[in-house]
PDB file of C-alpha atoms in Angstrom:
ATOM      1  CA  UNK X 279     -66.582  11.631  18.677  1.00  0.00           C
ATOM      2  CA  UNK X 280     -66.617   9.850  15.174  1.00  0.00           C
ATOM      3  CA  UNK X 281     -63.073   8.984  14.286  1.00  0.00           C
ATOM      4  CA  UNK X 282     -60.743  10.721  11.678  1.00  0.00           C
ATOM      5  CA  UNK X 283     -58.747   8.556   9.467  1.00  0.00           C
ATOM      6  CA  UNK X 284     -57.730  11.115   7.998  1.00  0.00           C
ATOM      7  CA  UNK X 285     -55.227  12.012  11.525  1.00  0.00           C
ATOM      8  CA  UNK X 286     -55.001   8.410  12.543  1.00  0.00           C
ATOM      9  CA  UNK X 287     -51.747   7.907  11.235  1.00  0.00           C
ATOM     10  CA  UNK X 288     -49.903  11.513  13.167  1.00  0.00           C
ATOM     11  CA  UNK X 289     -52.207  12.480  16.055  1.00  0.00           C
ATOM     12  CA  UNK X 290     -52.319  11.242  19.301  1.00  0.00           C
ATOM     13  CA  UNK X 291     -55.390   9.927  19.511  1.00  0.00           C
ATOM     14  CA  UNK X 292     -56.713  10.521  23.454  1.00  0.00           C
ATOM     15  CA  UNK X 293     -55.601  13.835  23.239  1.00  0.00           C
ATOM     16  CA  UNK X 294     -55.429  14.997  19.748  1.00  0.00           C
ATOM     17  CA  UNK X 295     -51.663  16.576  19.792  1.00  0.00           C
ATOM     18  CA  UNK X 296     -49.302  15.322  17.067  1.00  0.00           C
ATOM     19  CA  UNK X 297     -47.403  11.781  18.007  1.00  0.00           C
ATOM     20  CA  UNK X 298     -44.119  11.009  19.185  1.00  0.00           C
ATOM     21  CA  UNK X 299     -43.291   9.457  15.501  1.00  0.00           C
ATOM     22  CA  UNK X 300     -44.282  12.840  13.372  1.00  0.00           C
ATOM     23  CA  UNK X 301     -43.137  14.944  15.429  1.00  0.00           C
ATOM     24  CA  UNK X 302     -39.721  13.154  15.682  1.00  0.00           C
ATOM     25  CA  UNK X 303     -40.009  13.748  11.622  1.00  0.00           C
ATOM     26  CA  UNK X 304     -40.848  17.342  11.830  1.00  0.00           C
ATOM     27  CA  UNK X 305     -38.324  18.133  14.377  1.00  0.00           C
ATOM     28  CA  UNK X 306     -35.223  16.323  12.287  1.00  0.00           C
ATOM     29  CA  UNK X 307     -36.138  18.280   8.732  1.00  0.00           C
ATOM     30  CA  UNK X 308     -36.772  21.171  10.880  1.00  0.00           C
ATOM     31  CA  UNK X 309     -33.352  20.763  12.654  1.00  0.00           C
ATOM     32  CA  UNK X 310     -31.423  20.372   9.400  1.00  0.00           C
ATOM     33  CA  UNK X 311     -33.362  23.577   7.674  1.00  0.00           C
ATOM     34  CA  UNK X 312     -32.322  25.454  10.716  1.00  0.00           C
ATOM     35  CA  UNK X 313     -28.846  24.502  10.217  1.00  0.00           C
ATOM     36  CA  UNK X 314     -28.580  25.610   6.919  1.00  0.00           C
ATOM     37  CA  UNK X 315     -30.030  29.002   7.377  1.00  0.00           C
ATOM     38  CA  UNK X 316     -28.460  29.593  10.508  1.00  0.00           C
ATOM     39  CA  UNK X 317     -31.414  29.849  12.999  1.00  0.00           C
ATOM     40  CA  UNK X 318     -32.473  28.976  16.462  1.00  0.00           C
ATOM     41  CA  UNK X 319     -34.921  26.673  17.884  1.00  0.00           C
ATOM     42  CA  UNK X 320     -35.990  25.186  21.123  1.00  0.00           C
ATOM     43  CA  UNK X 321     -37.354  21.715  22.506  1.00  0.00           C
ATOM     44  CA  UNK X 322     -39.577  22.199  25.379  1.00  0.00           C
ATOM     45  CA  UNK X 323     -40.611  18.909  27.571  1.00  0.00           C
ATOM     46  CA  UNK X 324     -43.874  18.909  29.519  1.00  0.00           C
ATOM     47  CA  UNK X 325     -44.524  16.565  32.027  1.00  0.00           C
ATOM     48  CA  UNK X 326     -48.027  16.729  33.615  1.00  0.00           C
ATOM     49  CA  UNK X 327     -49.049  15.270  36.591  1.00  0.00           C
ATOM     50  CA  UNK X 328     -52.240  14.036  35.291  1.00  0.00           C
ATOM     51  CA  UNK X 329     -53.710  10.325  36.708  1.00  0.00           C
ATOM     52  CA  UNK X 330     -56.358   9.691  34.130  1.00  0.00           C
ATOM     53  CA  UNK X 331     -59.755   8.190  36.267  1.00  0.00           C
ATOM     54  CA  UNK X 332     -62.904   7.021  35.177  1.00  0.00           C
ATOM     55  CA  UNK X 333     -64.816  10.382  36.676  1.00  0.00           C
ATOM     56  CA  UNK X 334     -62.207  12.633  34.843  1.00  0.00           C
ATOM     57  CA  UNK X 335     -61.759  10.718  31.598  1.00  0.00           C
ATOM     58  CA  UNK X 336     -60.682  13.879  28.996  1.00  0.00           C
ATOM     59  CA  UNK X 337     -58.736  15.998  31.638  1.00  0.00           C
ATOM     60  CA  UNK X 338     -55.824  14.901  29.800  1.00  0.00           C
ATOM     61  CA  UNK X 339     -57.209  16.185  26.285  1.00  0.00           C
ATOM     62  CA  UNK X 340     -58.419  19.553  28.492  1.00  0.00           C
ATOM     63  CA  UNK X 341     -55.212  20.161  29.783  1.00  0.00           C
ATOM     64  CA  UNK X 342     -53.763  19.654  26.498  1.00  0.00           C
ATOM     65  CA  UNK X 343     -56.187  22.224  24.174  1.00  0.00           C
ATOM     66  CA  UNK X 344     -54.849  25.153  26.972  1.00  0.00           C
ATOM     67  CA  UNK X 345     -51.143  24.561  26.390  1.00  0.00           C
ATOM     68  CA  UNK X 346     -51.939  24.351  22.509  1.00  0.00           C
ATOM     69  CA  UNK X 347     -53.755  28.202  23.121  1.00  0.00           C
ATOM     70  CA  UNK X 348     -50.296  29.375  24.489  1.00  0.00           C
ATOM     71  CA  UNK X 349     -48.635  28.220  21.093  1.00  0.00           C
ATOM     72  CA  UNK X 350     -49.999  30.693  19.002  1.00  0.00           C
ATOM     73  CA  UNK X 351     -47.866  30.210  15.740  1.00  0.00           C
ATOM     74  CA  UNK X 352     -48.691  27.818  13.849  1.00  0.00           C
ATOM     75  CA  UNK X 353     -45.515  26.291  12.923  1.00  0.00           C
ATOM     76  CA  UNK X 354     -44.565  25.487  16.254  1.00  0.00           C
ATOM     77  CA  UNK X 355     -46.058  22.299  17.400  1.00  0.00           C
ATOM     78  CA  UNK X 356     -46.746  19.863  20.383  1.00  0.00           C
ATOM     79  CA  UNK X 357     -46.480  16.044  20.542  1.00  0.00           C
ATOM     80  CA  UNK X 358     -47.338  13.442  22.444  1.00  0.00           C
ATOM     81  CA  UNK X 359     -44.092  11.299  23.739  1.00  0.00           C
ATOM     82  CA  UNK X 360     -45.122   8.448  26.097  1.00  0.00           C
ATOM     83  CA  UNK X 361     -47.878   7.973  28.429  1.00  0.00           C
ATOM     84  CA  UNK X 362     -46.829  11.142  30.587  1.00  0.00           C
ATOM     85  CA  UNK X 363     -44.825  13.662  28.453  1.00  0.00           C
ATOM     86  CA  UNK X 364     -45.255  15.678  25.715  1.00  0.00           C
ATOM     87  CA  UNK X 365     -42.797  17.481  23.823  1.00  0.00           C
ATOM     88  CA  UNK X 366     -43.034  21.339  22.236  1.00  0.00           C
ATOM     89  CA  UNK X 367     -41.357  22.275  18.927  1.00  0.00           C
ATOM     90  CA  UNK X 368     -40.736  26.179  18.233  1.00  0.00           C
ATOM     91  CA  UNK X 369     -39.036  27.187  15.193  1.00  0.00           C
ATOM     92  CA  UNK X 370     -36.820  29.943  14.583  1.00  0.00           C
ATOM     93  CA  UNK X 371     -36.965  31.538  18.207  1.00  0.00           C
ATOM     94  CA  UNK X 372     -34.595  33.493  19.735  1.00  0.00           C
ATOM     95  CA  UNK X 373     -34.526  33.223  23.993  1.00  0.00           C
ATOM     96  CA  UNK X 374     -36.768  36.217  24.348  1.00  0.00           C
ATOM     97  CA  UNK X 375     -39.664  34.274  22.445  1.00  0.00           C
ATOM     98  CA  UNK X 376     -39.182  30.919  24.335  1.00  0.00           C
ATOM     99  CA  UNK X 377     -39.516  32.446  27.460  1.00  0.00           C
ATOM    100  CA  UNK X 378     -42.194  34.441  26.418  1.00  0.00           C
ATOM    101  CA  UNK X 379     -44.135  30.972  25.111  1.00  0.00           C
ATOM    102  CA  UNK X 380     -42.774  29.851  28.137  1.00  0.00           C
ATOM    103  CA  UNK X 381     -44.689  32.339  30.526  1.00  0.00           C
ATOM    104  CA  UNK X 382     -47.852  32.261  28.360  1.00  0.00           C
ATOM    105  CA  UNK X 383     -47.740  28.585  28.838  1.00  0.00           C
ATOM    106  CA  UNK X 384     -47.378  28.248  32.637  1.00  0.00           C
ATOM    107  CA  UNK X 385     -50.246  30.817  32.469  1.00  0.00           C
ATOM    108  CA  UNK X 386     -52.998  28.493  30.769  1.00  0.00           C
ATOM    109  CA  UNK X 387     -51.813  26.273  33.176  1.00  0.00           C
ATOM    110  CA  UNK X 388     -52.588  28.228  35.775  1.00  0.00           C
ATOM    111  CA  UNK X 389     -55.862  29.701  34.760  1.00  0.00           C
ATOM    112  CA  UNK X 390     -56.621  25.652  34.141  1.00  0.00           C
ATOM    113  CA  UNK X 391     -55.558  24.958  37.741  1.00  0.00           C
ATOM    114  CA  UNK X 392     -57.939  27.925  39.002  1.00  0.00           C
ATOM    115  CA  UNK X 393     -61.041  26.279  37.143  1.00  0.00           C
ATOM    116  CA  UNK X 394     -60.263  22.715  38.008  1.00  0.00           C
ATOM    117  CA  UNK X 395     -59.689  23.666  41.533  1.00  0.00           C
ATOM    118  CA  UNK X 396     -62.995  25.190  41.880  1.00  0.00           C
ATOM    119  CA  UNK X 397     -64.508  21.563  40.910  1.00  0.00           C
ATOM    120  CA  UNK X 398     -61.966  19.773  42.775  1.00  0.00           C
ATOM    121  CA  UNK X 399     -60.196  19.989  45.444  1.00  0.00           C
ATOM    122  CA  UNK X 400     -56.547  19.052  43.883  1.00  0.00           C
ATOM    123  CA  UNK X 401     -54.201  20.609  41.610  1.00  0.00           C
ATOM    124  CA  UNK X 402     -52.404  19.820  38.686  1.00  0.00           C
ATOM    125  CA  UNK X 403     -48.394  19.728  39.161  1.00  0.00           C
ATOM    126  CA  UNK X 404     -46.006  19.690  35.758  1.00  0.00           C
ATOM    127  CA  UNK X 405     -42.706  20.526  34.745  1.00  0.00           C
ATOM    128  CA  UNK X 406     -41.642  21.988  31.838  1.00  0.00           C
ATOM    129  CA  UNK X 407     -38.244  22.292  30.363  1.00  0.00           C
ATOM    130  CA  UNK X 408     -36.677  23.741  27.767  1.00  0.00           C
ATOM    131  CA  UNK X 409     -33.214  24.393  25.899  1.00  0.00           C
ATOM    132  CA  UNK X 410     -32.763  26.501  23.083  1.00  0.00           C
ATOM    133  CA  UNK X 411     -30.275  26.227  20.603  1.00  0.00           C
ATOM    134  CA  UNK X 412     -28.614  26.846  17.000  1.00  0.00           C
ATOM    135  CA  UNK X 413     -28.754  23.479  15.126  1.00  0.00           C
ATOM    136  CA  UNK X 414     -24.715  22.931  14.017  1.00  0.00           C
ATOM    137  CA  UNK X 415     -23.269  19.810  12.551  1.00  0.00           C
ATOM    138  CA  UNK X 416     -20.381  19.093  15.287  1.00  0.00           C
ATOM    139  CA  UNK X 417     -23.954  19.351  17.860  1.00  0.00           C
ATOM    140  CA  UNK X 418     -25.774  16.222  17.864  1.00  0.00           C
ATOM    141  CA  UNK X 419     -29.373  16.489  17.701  1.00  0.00           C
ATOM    142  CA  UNK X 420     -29.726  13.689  20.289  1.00  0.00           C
ATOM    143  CA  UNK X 421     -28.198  15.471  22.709  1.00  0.00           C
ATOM    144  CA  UNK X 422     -31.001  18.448  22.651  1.00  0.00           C
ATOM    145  CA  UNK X 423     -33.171  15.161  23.724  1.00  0.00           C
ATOM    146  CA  UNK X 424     -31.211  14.034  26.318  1.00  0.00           C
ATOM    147  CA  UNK X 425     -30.116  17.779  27.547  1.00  0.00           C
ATOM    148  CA  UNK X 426     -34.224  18.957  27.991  1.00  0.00           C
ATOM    149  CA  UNK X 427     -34.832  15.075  29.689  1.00  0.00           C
ATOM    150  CA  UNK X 428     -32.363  15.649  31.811  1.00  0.00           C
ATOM    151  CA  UNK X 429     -33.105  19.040  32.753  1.00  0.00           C
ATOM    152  CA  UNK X 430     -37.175  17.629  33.258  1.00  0.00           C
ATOM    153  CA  UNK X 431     -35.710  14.904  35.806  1.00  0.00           C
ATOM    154  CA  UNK X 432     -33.763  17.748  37.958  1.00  0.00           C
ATOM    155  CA  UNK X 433     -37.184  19.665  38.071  1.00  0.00           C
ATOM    156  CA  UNK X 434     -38.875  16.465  39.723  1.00  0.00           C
ATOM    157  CA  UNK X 435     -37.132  16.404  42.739  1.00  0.00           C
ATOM    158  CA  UNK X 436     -37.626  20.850  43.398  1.00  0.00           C
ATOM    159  CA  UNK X 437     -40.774  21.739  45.259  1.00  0.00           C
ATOM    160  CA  UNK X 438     -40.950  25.376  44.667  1.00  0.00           C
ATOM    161  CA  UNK X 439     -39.537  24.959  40.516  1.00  0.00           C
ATOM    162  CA  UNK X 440     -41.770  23.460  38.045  1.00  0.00           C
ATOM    163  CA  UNK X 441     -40.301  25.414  34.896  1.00  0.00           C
ATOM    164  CA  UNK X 442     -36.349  25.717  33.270  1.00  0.00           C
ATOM    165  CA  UNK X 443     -34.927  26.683  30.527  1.00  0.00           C
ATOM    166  CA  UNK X 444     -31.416  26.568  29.055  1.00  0.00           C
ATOM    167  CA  UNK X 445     -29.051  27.494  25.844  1.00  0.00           C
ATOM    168  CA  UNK X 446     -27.174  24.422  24.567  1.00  0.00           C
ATOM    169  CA  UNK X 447     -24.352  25.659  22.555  1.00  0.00           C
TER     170      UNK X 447
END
């Protein structure tokens, strides 16, 4: 893969999602544009179970490109955060969207699991959370963060639930 310096300084560069600092950009302008005009968005957080090894080197960056499929529009976006989770912006959705995205997303995941399990004998476990909301100035945007986090650390400890969703506001 010959390196793009054009994307070095916003993309993640193992597995080619935006990174934690642009999309923290994106999401603030987005947040105060939604504000103004009075719209809804939603911060999903997705935290794969994925132990990078030296015989499965890209699964990461594979597991990635499917949950990018289930984001069809093109001004929603995903982000690396930290070594294990990623974050997903979508603009200007109402509930019935997110949980559509929502479903279409634990669906590449599954399909995923189906191939991968074919080759190996393991699956891949996640959580994903998400809270949708209408951007107002008495609600700090910090606390979307911290609500969705949250929310992602009460899915950890549930067996059968891998996938939430709430409304903050």
């Amino acid at each position: 893969m010959i390196y793009s310096f054009s994307n070095s300084g916003f993309r993640d560069p193992e597995t080619g999602v935006y990174n934690q600092t642009y999309f923290m950009e994106v999401f603030n302008r987005e947040w105060h544009r939604h504000m103004r005009e009075r719209q809804t968005l939603a911060l999903l957080y997705l935290c794969p179970h994925i132990h990078e090894t030296v015989k499965q080197p890209h699964l990461l960056e594979l597991f990635m490109k499917q949950v990018q499929e289930a984001i069809l529009r093109t001004t929603d976006m995903v982000a690396r955060l930290n070594q294990d989770n990623f974050a997903l912006g979508l603009f200007n959705i109402d509930r019935e969207g997110t949980e559509i995205v929502i479903a279409r997303i634990e669906q590449k995941i599954k399909d995923f699991n189906q191939d991968y399990q074919r080759k190996h004998s393991n699956r891949i476990d996640y959580e994903l959370a998400g809270c949708l909301c209408q951007p107002e100035s008495d609600l700090n945007i910090e606390n979307l963060f911290e609500d969705v986090r949250s929310l992602t650390h009460t899915l950890e400890g549930q067996k059968e639930h891998h996938t939430a969703m709430h409304c903050l506001n």
